[in-house]
Tab-separated table of C-alpha atoms and ligand atoms in Angstrom:
chain	number	residue	atom	x	y	z
X	1	MET	CA	105.839	-77.773	17.522
X	2	LYS	CA	108.231	-80.765	17.502
X	3	LYS	CA	106.778	-83.724	19.470
X	4	VAL	CA	108.895	-86.744	20.527
X	5	LEU	CA	107.388	-89.789	22.365
X	6	VAL	CA	109.767	-92.143	24.070
X	7	SER	CA	107.539	-95.135	24.361
X	8	ASN	CA	107.629	-98.704	25.764
X	9	ILE	CA	109.903	-97.895	28.643
X	10	GLY	CA	110.348	-100.948	30.835
X	11	MET	CA	111.639	-99.043	33.794
X	12	LEU	CA	111.703	-95.290	34.188
X	13	ALA	CA	114.010	-94.433	37.150
X	14	THR	CA	114.347	-90.771	38.199
X	15	PRO	CA	114.717	-88.587	41.309
X	16	LYS	CA	112.273	-85.795	41.557
X	17	GLY	CA	112.381	-82.128	42.295
X	18	ASN	CA	114.252	-78.937	41.665
X	19	ALA	CA	116.750	-79.096	44.443
X	20	ALA	CA	119.345	-81.462	45.850
X	21	ARG	CA	118.000	-84.410	47.891
X	22	CYS	CA	119.739	-85.380	51.076
X	23	GLY	CA	119.536	-87.938	53.854
X	24	GLU	CA	116.910	-90.588	53.329
X	25	GLU	CA	115.396	-88.557	50.527
X	26	GLN	CA	118.582	-89.113	48.465
X	27	GLY	CA	117.499	-92.766	47.974
X	28	LYS	CA	113.929	-92.099	47.234
X	29	ILE	CA	113.517	-92.015	43.575
X	30	GLU	CA	110.463	-92.667	41.354
X	31	ILE	CA	110.307	-96.006	39.536
X	32	LEU	CA	107.636	-96.304	36.843
X	33	LYS	CA	107.032	-99.539	34.833
X	34	ASN	CA	105.668	-99.578	31.349
X	35	ALA	CA	106.190	-95.820	31.037
X	36	TRP	CA	106.379	-93.104	28.373
X	37	VAL	CA	107.780	-89.603	28.126
X	38	LEU	CA	106.448	-86.948	25.817
X	39	ILE	CA	108.873	-84.132	24.832
X	40	GLU	CA	107.712	-81.030	23.104
X	41	ASP	CA	110.176	-78.622	21.642
X	42	GLY	CA	112.934	-80.158	23.775
X	43	VAL	CA	111.057	-79.925	27.041
X	44	ILE	CA	109.258	-82.674	28.789
X	45	ALA	CA	105.535	-82.153	28.434
X	46	ALA	CA	104.201	-85.265	30.142
X	47	VAL	CA	105.267	-88.533	31.788
X	48	GLY	CA	102.958	-91.475	32.270
X	49	THR	CA	102.364	-95.185	32.296
X	50	GLY	CA	100.170	-97.427	30.071
X	51	SER	CA	98.845	-95.791	26.819
X	52	PRO	CA	100.519	-92.556	25.892
X	53	GLU	CA	98.319	-89.448	25.908
X	54	GLY	CA	98.593	-86.277	23.767
X	55	ALA	CA	101.126	-87.941	21.560
X	56	ASP	CA	99.326	-87.525	18.200
X	57	GLY	CA	101.782	-86.672	15.471
X	58	ALA	CA	104.862	-87.401	17.580
X	59	GLU	CA	107.979	-88.970	16.341
X	60	VAL	CA	108.252	-92.181	18.330
X	61	ILE	CA	111.471	-93.596	19.982
X	62	ASP	CA	110.850	-97.107	21.046
X	63	ALA	CA	112.731	-97.865	24.285
X	64	GLU	CA	112.032	-101.543	23.706
X	65	GLY	CA	111.249	-102.300	27.390
X	66	LYS	CA	114.563	-100.984	28.625
X	67	LEU	CA	115.709	-98.727	31.531
X	68	VAL	CA	115.423	-94.942	31.006
X	69	THR	CA	116.926	-92.350	33.366
X	70	PRO	CA	117.621	-88.624	33.229
X	71	GLY	CA	120.788	-87.775	31.239
X	72	LEU	CA	123.798	-87.903	33.570
X	73	VAL	CA	125.173	-84.575	34.899
X	74	ASP	CA	128.990	-84.471	35.234
X	75	ALA	CA	129.266	-81.594	37.742
X	76	HIS	CA	133.010	-81.440	37.977
X	77	THR	CA	135.552	-81.614	34.977
X	78	HIS	CA	138.694	-79.903	33.984
X	79	LEU	CA	137.754	-80.197	30.435
X	80	ILE	CA	140.070	-77.574	28.845
X	81	PHE	CA	143.703	-78.568	28.763
X	82	GLY	CA	146.634	-79.014	26.389
X	83	GLY	CA	148.522	-82.324	26.224
X	84	TRP	CA	148.194	-85.281	28.467
X	85	ARG	CA	150.406	-86.655	31.267
X	86	GLN	CA	150.807	-90.332	30.564
X	87	ASN	CA	154.511	-89.804	31.555
X	88	GLU	CA	153.423	-89.467	35.155
X	89	LEU	CA	152.152	-93.136	35.234
X	90	GLY	CA	155.684	-94.448	35.519
X	91	LEU	CA	156.614	-92.016	38.236
X	92	LYS	CA	153.482	-93.084	40.155
X	93	LEU	CA	154.314	-96.743	39.707
X	94	HIS	CA	157.726	-96.020	41.276
X	95	GLY	CA	156.058	-94.559	44.255
X	96	ALA	CA	155.958	-90.794	43.535
X	97	THR	CA	152.929	-89.164	45.116
X	98	TYR	CA	150.684	-86.615	43.402
X	99	LEU	CA	152.091	-83.646	45.457
X	100	GLU	CA	155.728	-84.826	44.910
X	101	ILE	CA	155.113	-84.865	41.047
X	102	GLN	CA	153.449	-81.402	41.377
X	103	ASN	CA	156.242	-79.919	43.441
X	104	ALA	CA	158.854	-81.274	40.985
X	105	GLY	CA	157.238	-79.148	38.159
X	106	GLY	CA	155.035	-81.975	36.769
X	107	GLY	CA	151.416	-82.075	37.484
X	108	ILE	CA	149.289	-79.056	36.944
X	109	GLN	CA	152.244	-76.883	35.924
X	110	SER	CA	153.229	-79.115	33.070
X	111	THR	CA	149.653	-79.070	31.784
X	112	THR	CA	149.686	-75.259	32.131
X	113	ASN	CA	152.682	-75.025	29.865
X	114	ALA	CA	150.934	-77.168	27.301
X	115	THR	CA	147.650	-75.240	27.566
X	116	ARG	CA	149.360	-71.844	27.242
X	117	SER	CA	151.018	-72.916	24.024
X	118	ALA	CA	147.804	-74.307	22.528
X	119	SER	CA	145.507	-72.129	20.389
X	120	LYS	CA	141.758	-71.687	21.102
X	121	GLU	CA	141.127	-73.859	17.983
X	122	GLU	CA	143.339	-76.657	19.265
X	123	LEU	CA	141.731	-76.547	22.743
X	124	ARG	CA	138.284	-76.556	21.265
X	125	ALA	CA	138.849	-79.450	18.957
X	126	LYS	CA	140.326	-81.565	21.772
X	127	ALA	CA	137.472	-80.707	24.206
X	128	GLU	CA	134.857	-81.324	21.540
X	129	LYS	CA	136.123	-84.907	21.213
X	130	ALA	CA	135.913	-85.378	24.862
X	131	LEU	CA	132.394	-83.957	24.918
X	132	ASP	CA	131.332	-86.450	22.127
X	133	GLU	CA	132.793	-89.301	24.189
X	134	MET	CA	131.085	-88.244	27.334
X	135	MET	CA	127.769	-87.925	25.541
X	136	GLY	CA	128.257	-91.479	24.237
X	137	PHE	CA	128.543	-92.612	27.833
X	138	GLY	CA	125.286	-90.938	28.787
X	139	THR	CA	126.361	-87.479	29.989
X	140	THR	CA	124.107	-84.623	28.866
X	141	THR	CA	125.318	-81.697	31.067
X	142	VAL	CA	128.852	-80.888	31.967
X	143	GLU	CA	130.600	-78.425	34.307
X	144	ALA	CA	133.946	-77.272	32.935
X	145	LYS	CA	136.673	-75.384	34.791
X	146	SER	CA	139.430	-73.137	33.592
X	147	GLY	CA	142.636	-73.516	35.659
X	148	TYR	CA	145.402	-74.550	33.277
X	149	GLY	CA	146.056	-71.026	31.981
X	150	LEU	CA	146.994	-69.424	35.294
X	151	ALA	CA	147.558	-66.155	33.458
X	152	THR	CA	144.737	-63.721	32.617
X	153	GLU	CA	145.039	-64.208	28.836
X	154	HIS	CA	144.997	-68.031	29.009
X	155	GLU	CA	142.330	-68.263	31.787
X	156	LEU	CA	140.130	-66.149	29.587
X	157	LYS	CA	141.014	-68.218	26.612
X	158	ALA	CA	139.865	-71.370	28.305
X	159	LEU	CA	136.615	-69.817	29.453
X	160	GLN	CA	135.927	-68.555	25.954
X	161	VAL	CA	136.478	-72.076	24.644
X	162	ILE	CA	133.882	-73.312	27.052
X	163	ARG	CA	131.395	-70.657	25.891
X	164	ASP	CA	131.995	-71.567	22.273
X	165	LEU	CA	131.507	-75.309	23.006
X	166	ASP	CA	128.292	-74.511	24.752
X	167	ASP	CA	127.069	-72.655	21.643
X	168	ARG	CA	128.056	-75.326	19.135
X	169	HIS	CA	127.938	-78.727	20.909
X	170	PRO	CA	124.648	-80.309	21.974
X	171	MET	CA	126.086	-80.673	25.466
X	172	ASP	CA	125.046	-78.021	27.945
X	173	LEU	CA	128.259	-76.608	29.558
X	174	ILE	CA	128.413	-74.659	32.811
X	175	ALA	CA	131.693	-72.659	33.274
X	176	THR	CA	133.775	-72.315	36.437
X	177	PHE	CA	136.671	-69.961	36.767
X	178	MET	CA	139.611	-71.724	38.552
X	179	GLY	CA	142.497	-69.280	38.236
X	180	ALA	CA	143.404	-70.501	41.662
X	181	HIS	CA	144.364	-74.020	40.636
X	182	LEU	CA	148.081	-73.621	41.389
X	183	VAL	CA	150.582	-70.738	41.992
X	184	PRO	CA	152.294	-70.913	38.517
X	185	ALA	CA	156.099	-71.222	38.397
X	186	GLU	CA	156.742	-67.464	37.659
X	187	TYR	CA	155.016	-66.440	40.899
X	188	LYS	CA	156.688	-69.123	43.045
X	189	ASN	CA	158.467	-66.500	45.118
X	190	ASP	CA	155.581	-64.076	45.320
X	191	ARG	CA	152.393	-65.978	45.882
X	192	GLU	CA	150.712	-62.982	47.324
X	193	ALA	CA	151.057	-61.232	43.858
X	194	TYR	CA	149.424	-64.238	42.182
X	195	VAL	CA	146.492	-64.188	44.600
X	196	ARG	CA	146.094	-60.482	43.827
X	197	LEU	CA	146.323	-61.162	40.149
X	198	VAL	CA	143.497	-63.689	40.423
X	199	CYS	CA	141.248	-61.346	42.491
X	200	GLU	CA	142.042	-58.078	40.907
X	201	GLU	CA	142.716	-58.756	37.286
X	202	MET	CA	141.345	-62.102	36.346
X	203	MET	CA	138.050	-61.874	38.151
X	204	PRO	CA	136.997	-58.475	36.874
X	205	ALA	CA	137.814	-59.595	33.315
X	206	VAL	CA	135.828	-62.807	33.801
X	207	ARG	CA	132.921	-60.767	35.142
X	208	GLU	CA	133.091	-58.212	32.193
X	209	GLN	CA	132.952	-61.046	29.641
X	210	GLY	CA	130.209	-62.829	31.579
X	211	ILE	CA	131.842	-66.212	30.935
X	212	ALA	CA	131.728	-68.127	34.225
X	213	LYS	CA	129.155	-68.847	36.829
X	214	PHE	CA	131.300	-70.222	39.694
X	215	CYS	CA	134.683	-69.651	41.159
X	216	ASP	CA	136.630	-72.692	42.369
X	217	VAL	CA	139.925	-72.960	44.328
X	218	PHE	CA	142.314	-75.899	45.022
X	219	CYS	CA	142.585	-75.596	48.842
X	220	GLU	CA	145.402	-78.004	49.592
X	221	ALA	CA	148.721	-78.450	51.237
X	222	ASP	CA	151.371	-76.813	48.963
X	223	THR	CA	148.621	-75.167	46.757
X	224	PHE	CA	146.245	-72.620	48.313
X	225	THR	CA	145.950	-72.245	51.991
X	226	VAL	CA	142.516	-71.848	53.785
X	227	GLU	CA	143.083	-68.176	54.233
X	228	GLU	CA	144.084	-67.625	50.610
X	229	SER	CA	141.117	-69.708	49.534
X	230	ARG	CA	138.757	-67.657	51.678
X	231	ARG	CA	140.100	-64.370	50.139
X	232	ILE	CA	139.687	-65.784	46.649
X	233	LEU	CA	136.206	-67.112	47.111
X	234	GLU	CA	135.072	-63.973	48.861
X	235	ALA	CA	136.494	-61.892	46.016
X	236	GLY	CA	134.625	-64.132	43.489
X	237	LEU	CA	131.441	-63.407	45.273
X	238	LYS	CA	131.941	-59.640	44.767
X	239	TYR	CA	132.180	-60.479	41.040
X	240	GLY	CA	129.031	-62.602	41.012
X	241	LEU	CA	130.838	-65.948	41.022
X	242	ARG	CA	129.381	-68.495	43.477
X	243	PRO	CA	131.986	-70.388	45.383
X	244	LYS	CA	133.058	-73.973	44.937
X	245	ILE	CA	136.106	-75.505	46.514
X	246	HIS	CA	138.476	-78.506	46.076
X	247	ALA	CA	138.702	-79.482	49.710
X	248	ASP	CA	140.267	-82.308	51.681
X	249	GLU	CA	141.461	-84.118	48.526
X	250	ILE	CA	144.846	-85.182	49.767
X	251	GLU	CA	145.314	-83.521	53.233
X	252	ALA	CA	142.507	-82.192	55.438
X	253	ILE	CA	143.729	-78.624	55.913
X	254	GLY	CA	140.302	-77.110	56.622
X	255	GLY	CA	138.697	-76.821	53.279
X	256	SER	CA	135.395	-78.360	54.203
X	257	ARG	CA	135.114	-76.175	57.158
X	258	LEU	CA	135.701	-73.126	54.946
X	259	ALA	CA	133.132	-74.385	52.377
X	260	GLY	CA	130.487	-74.463	55.163
X	261	GLU	CA	131.498	-71.051	56.560
X	262	ILE	CA	131.461	-69.296	53.264
X	263	GLY	CA	128.273	-70.998	52.011
X	264	ALA	CA	129.824	-72.636	48.965
X	265	ILE	CA	127.346	-74.251	46.617
X	266	SER	CA	129.481	-77.377	46.679
X	267	ALA	CA	132.739	-78.809	48.165
X	268	GLU	CA	134.569	-81.157	45.869
X	269	HIS	CA	136.554	-84.367	46.494
X	270	LEU	CA	136.390	-84.540	50.278
X	271	ILE	CA	138.403	-87.734	50.142
X	272	VAL	CA	139.825	-87.280	53.616
X	273	CYS	CA	136.976	-85.131	54.984
X	274	PRO	CA	136.990	-85.237	58.861
X	275	PRO	CA	133.731	-85.596	60.955
X	276	GLU	CA	133.910	-81.777	61.741
X	277	GLY	CA	134.139	-81.132	58.056
X	278	ILE	CA	131.030	-83.148	57.364
X	279	ASP	CA	129.162	-81.114	60.142
X	280	ALA	CA	130.284	-77.824	58.538
X	281	LEU	CA	128.995	-78.967	55.156
X	282	ALA	CA	125.626	-79.983	56.704
X	283	LYS	CA	125.332	-76.693	58.618
X	284	GLY	CA	126.192	-74.655	55.521
X	285	GLY	CA	123.858	-76.514	53.119
X	286	VAL	CA	126.811	-77.412	51.003
X	287	ILE	CA	126.523	-80.219	48.392
X	288	ALA	CA	129.403	-82.793	48.612
X	289	CYS	CA	130.521	-83.398	45.094
X	290	LEU	CA	132.402	-86.626	45.372
X	291	LEU	CA	134.915	-87.900	42.622
X	292	PRO	CA	135.467	-91.602	43.142
X	293	ALA	CA	137.416	-92.134	39.954
X	294	THR	CA	140.063	-89.798	41.285
X	295	SER	CA	140.485	-91.918	44.460
X	296	PHE	CA	140.703	-94.887	42.190
X	297	ASN	CA	143.447	-93.160	40.064
X	298	LEU	CA	145.397	-91.793	42.976
X	299	GLY	CA	145.257	-95.135	44.763
X	300	ALA	CA	143.649	-93.124	47.558
X	301	VAL	CA	140.999	-94.002	50.171
X	302	PHE	CA	137.360	-93.215	49.177
X	303	ALA	CA	135.410	-90.264	50.555
X	304	PRO	CA	133.110	-91.061	53.558
X	305	ALA	CA	130.020	-90.941	51.474
X	306	ARG	CA	127.751	-92.811	53.812
X	307	ASP	CA	128.632	-90.580	56.767
X	308	MET	CA	127.673	-87.569	54.604
X	309	VAL	CA	124.305	-88.987	53.646
X	310	LYS	CA	123.658	-89.852	57.307
X	311	ALA	CA	124.591	-86.371	58.254
X	312	GLY	CA	122.122	-84.933	55.843
X	313	VAL	CA	124.663	-83.655	53.209
X	314	PRO	CA	123.409	-84.050	49.763
X	315	VAL	CA	125.915	-86.191	47.735
X	316	ALA	CA	126.633	-85.563	44.085
X	317	MET	CA	129.129	-87.536	42.057
X	318	ALA	CA	131.248	-86.541	39.058
X	319	THR	CA	134.261	-87.505	37.054
X	320	ASP	CA	136.875	-84.826	37.788
X	321	PHE	CA	138.017	-85.517	34.170
X	322	ASN	CA	141.627	-84.053	33.893
X	323	PRO	CA	144.970	-85.107	32.465
X	324	GLY	CA	146.508	-85.787	35.891
X	325	SER	CA	144.590	-87.163	38.886
X	326	CYS	CA	141.673	-88.477	36.801
X	327	PRO	CA	141.975	-89.085	32.994
X	328	CYS	CA	138.502	-90.674	33.068
X	329	LEU	CA	135.370	-89.077	31.529
X	330	ASN	CA	133.048	-91.978	31.956
X	331	MET	CA	130.133	-91.391	34.385
X	332	GLN	CA	129.267	-95.119	34.199
X	333	PHE	CA	132.519	-95.947	35.984
X	334	VAL	CA	131.605	-93.285	38.604
X	335	ILE	CA	128.232	-95.029	39.134
X	336	ASN	CA	129.992	-98.468	39.544
X	337	LEU	CA	132.480	-96.883	42.149
X	338	GLY	CA	129.545	-95.133	43.947
X	339	CYS	CA	128.004	-98.593	44.720
X	340	LEU	CA	131.164	-100.650	45.166
X	341	LYS	CA	133.357	-98.174	47.047
X	342	TYR	CA	131.040	-95.691	48.711
X	343	LYS	CA	128.522	-98.444	49.404
X	344	LEU	CA	125.702	-96.190	48.232
X	345	THR	CA	122.523	-97.913	46.957
X	346	PRO	CA	121.754	-97.737	43.197
X	347	GLU	CA	118.962	-95.245	44.034
X	348	GLU	CA	121.278	-92.973	46.086
X	349	VAL	CA	123.849	-93.168	43.264
X	350	LEU	CA	121.257	-92.238	40.566
X	351	THR	CA	120.271	-89.085	42.524
X	352	ALA	CA	123.997	-88.280	42.930
X	353	VAL	CA	124.718	-88.417	39.203
X	354	THR	CA	121.656	-86.595	38.071
X	355	LEU	CA	119.610	-84.294	40.285
X	356	ASN	CA	122.315	-83.562	42.959
X	357	GLY	CA	124.883	-82.993	40.282
X	358	ALA	CA	122.475	-80.569	38.530
X	359	ALA	CA	121.974	-78.840	41.932
X	360	ALA	CA	125.766	-78.552	42.419
X	361	ILE	CA	125.968	-76.451	39.248
X	362	GLY	CA	122.697	-74.438	39.731
X	363	MET	CA	120.849	-76.365	37.041
X	364	ALA	CA	118.372	-78.380	39.065
X	365	ASP	CA	115.411	-76.464	37.779
X	366	ARG	CA	116.234	-77.475	34.196
X	367	VAL	CA	117.955	-80.824	34.284
X	368	GLY	CA	118.544	-83.732	36.548
X	369	SER	CA	115.116	-85.523	36.525
X	370	VAL	CA	112.505	-86.797	34.112
X	371	GLU	CA	109.649	-84.523	35.014
X	372	THR	CA	107.262	-82.144	33.253
X	373	GLY	CA	108.945	-78.879	32.611
X	374	LYS	CA	112.455	-80.119	32.576
X	375	GLN	CA	114.689	-80.490	29.462
X	376	GLY	CA	114.118	-83.671	27.436
X	377	ASP	CA	117.496	-85.091	28.377
X	378	LEU	CA	117.253	-88.935	28.744
X	379	VAL	CA	119.308	-92.026	28.364
X	380	ILE	CA	117.818	-95.287	27.108
X	381	TRP	CA	120.137	-97.877	28.578
X	382	ASP	CA	121.039	-101.365	27.184
X	383	ALA	CA	119.768	-102.574	30.608
X	384	PRO	CA	116.554	-103.961	31.976
X	385	ASP	CA	116.761	-102.107	35.357
X	386	LEU	CA	118.789	-99.695	37.480
X	387	ASP	CA	120.739	-102.342	39.309
X	388	TYR	CA	122.060	-103.592	36.103
X	389	ILE	CA	123.979	-100.388	35.182
X	390	CYS	CA	125.363	-100.232	38.625
X	391	TYR	CA	126.670	-103.744	38.594
X	392	ARG	CA	128.058	-104.099	35.080
X	393	VAL	CA	131.636	-102.780	34.835
X	394	GLY	CA	133.661	-101.815	31.795
X	395	SER	CA	130.976	-101.930	29.038
X	396	ASN	CA	129.295	-98.887	27.664
X	397	LEU	CA	125.636	-99.479	28.349
X	398	ALA	CA	124.253	-96.014	27.182
X	399	GLY	CA	122.195	-97.259	24.171
X	400	THR	CA	120.423	-94.098	23.021
X	401	VAL	CA	121.205	-90.621	24.385
X	402	ILE	CA	118.513	-87.945	23.935
X	403	LYS	CA	119.329	-84.305	24.341
X	404	LYS	CA	116.516	-81.767	24.374
X	405	GLY	CA	114.446	-84.341	22.653
X	406	ALA	CA	116.821	-85.178	19.889
X	407	VAL	CA	118.847	-88.369	19.579
X	408	VAL	CA	122.549	-87.497	19.678
S	1	NIG	O1	140.633	-82.099	40.886
S	1	NIG	N1	143.030	-81.170	42.436
S	1	NIG	C1	143.091	-80.399	41.587
S	1	NIG	N2	142.816	-80.484	40.338
S	1	NIG	C2	142.559	-81.681	39.737
S	1	NIG	C3	143.920	-82.298	39.304
S	1	NIG	C4	144.493	-81.573	38.305
S	1	NIG	C5	145.608	-82.172	37.665
S	1	NIG	O2	146.280	-83.049	38.167
S	1	NIG	O3	145.997	-81.748	36.561
S	1	NIG	C6	141.703	-82.557	40.675
S	1	NIG	O4	142.127	-83.660	41.081
S	2	FE	FE1	139.044	-81.353	40.241
């Protein structure tokens, strides 16, 4: 048995439990001073304070009195894509909106063209580099969506790349099928045919290969209507894919209401979520997965996170890493924005980027907190306490990242 002892922890900060925390509970985390964590064969065997017990023969990692938290969970990324879209920066600076760029053939369609022409190996090498960088910033679990293939062959290609990366990279990857990211150019005049393709050809193939856990849809003006989104998510359920939904990102067309009605595991973005949308999320037990770095990049307002916490909606936070609306893969920036823009407390933010993120991707029984029985995924921060990582902006403070008990 391989034993690893993380000793001399100045502050251990972690939410607790195997499910999302909401309301006041979101801010109630455990803080242990002078703590240690014992990991056996990649799984946390004991957590304590004072002198470590049961650690004979363990390899010791000295935390040097610093802050330790669970590894961060990035519960929303569009990891697999060809090319980048730096050309859109100039357009944005001249006032073009996200939907204007998309409607002019830029945006998701241009990344789709680049993704279709990329080989599996090219996509894998590119995503691998991003995963290395994410891990260097303290992320140890990542959700990754398809959605830049928009044709059966290319959606499957993206999901296969995610599966391969999960096999060969230390990062845990959870795959989401998002064939309904945009109606691609060749179906512009027959969107119904595209919705059928997603439901009747792509989904059965995804199911047959067993390569995705969730189904997501971009429910937005000029993208997929609420009714199309409902059909797509209901079809996904038939194929064993739990629903997720991009809702109220740019216009509030009813995506959050649909999330509540359909019992989605999470609704994402929610930048302009109206009060009735928040009620629907609360009633449906839906996790709000908020993406503040996207608001930042779009120059948009920030989601009403405090209202969500007040209404008892569990709030998770993630990057939304993608080549368009959010070319940022750094969860530490998300942490900063969670405090500075959402006005969440450091404790609420920590829960959002660990346990609640894990719950949003069905992983809360394995990751998201430092507790006996969970995976040994930890970050030793170059920081004395939790406030410090929330307040420092622009530096990488992830000192040592530990995945399943091994330093990565
Ligand atoms: O979550 N909104 C839809 N999808 C991404 C953006 C994708 C892109 O711009 O390429 C998002 O913001
Ligand atoms: Fe997204």
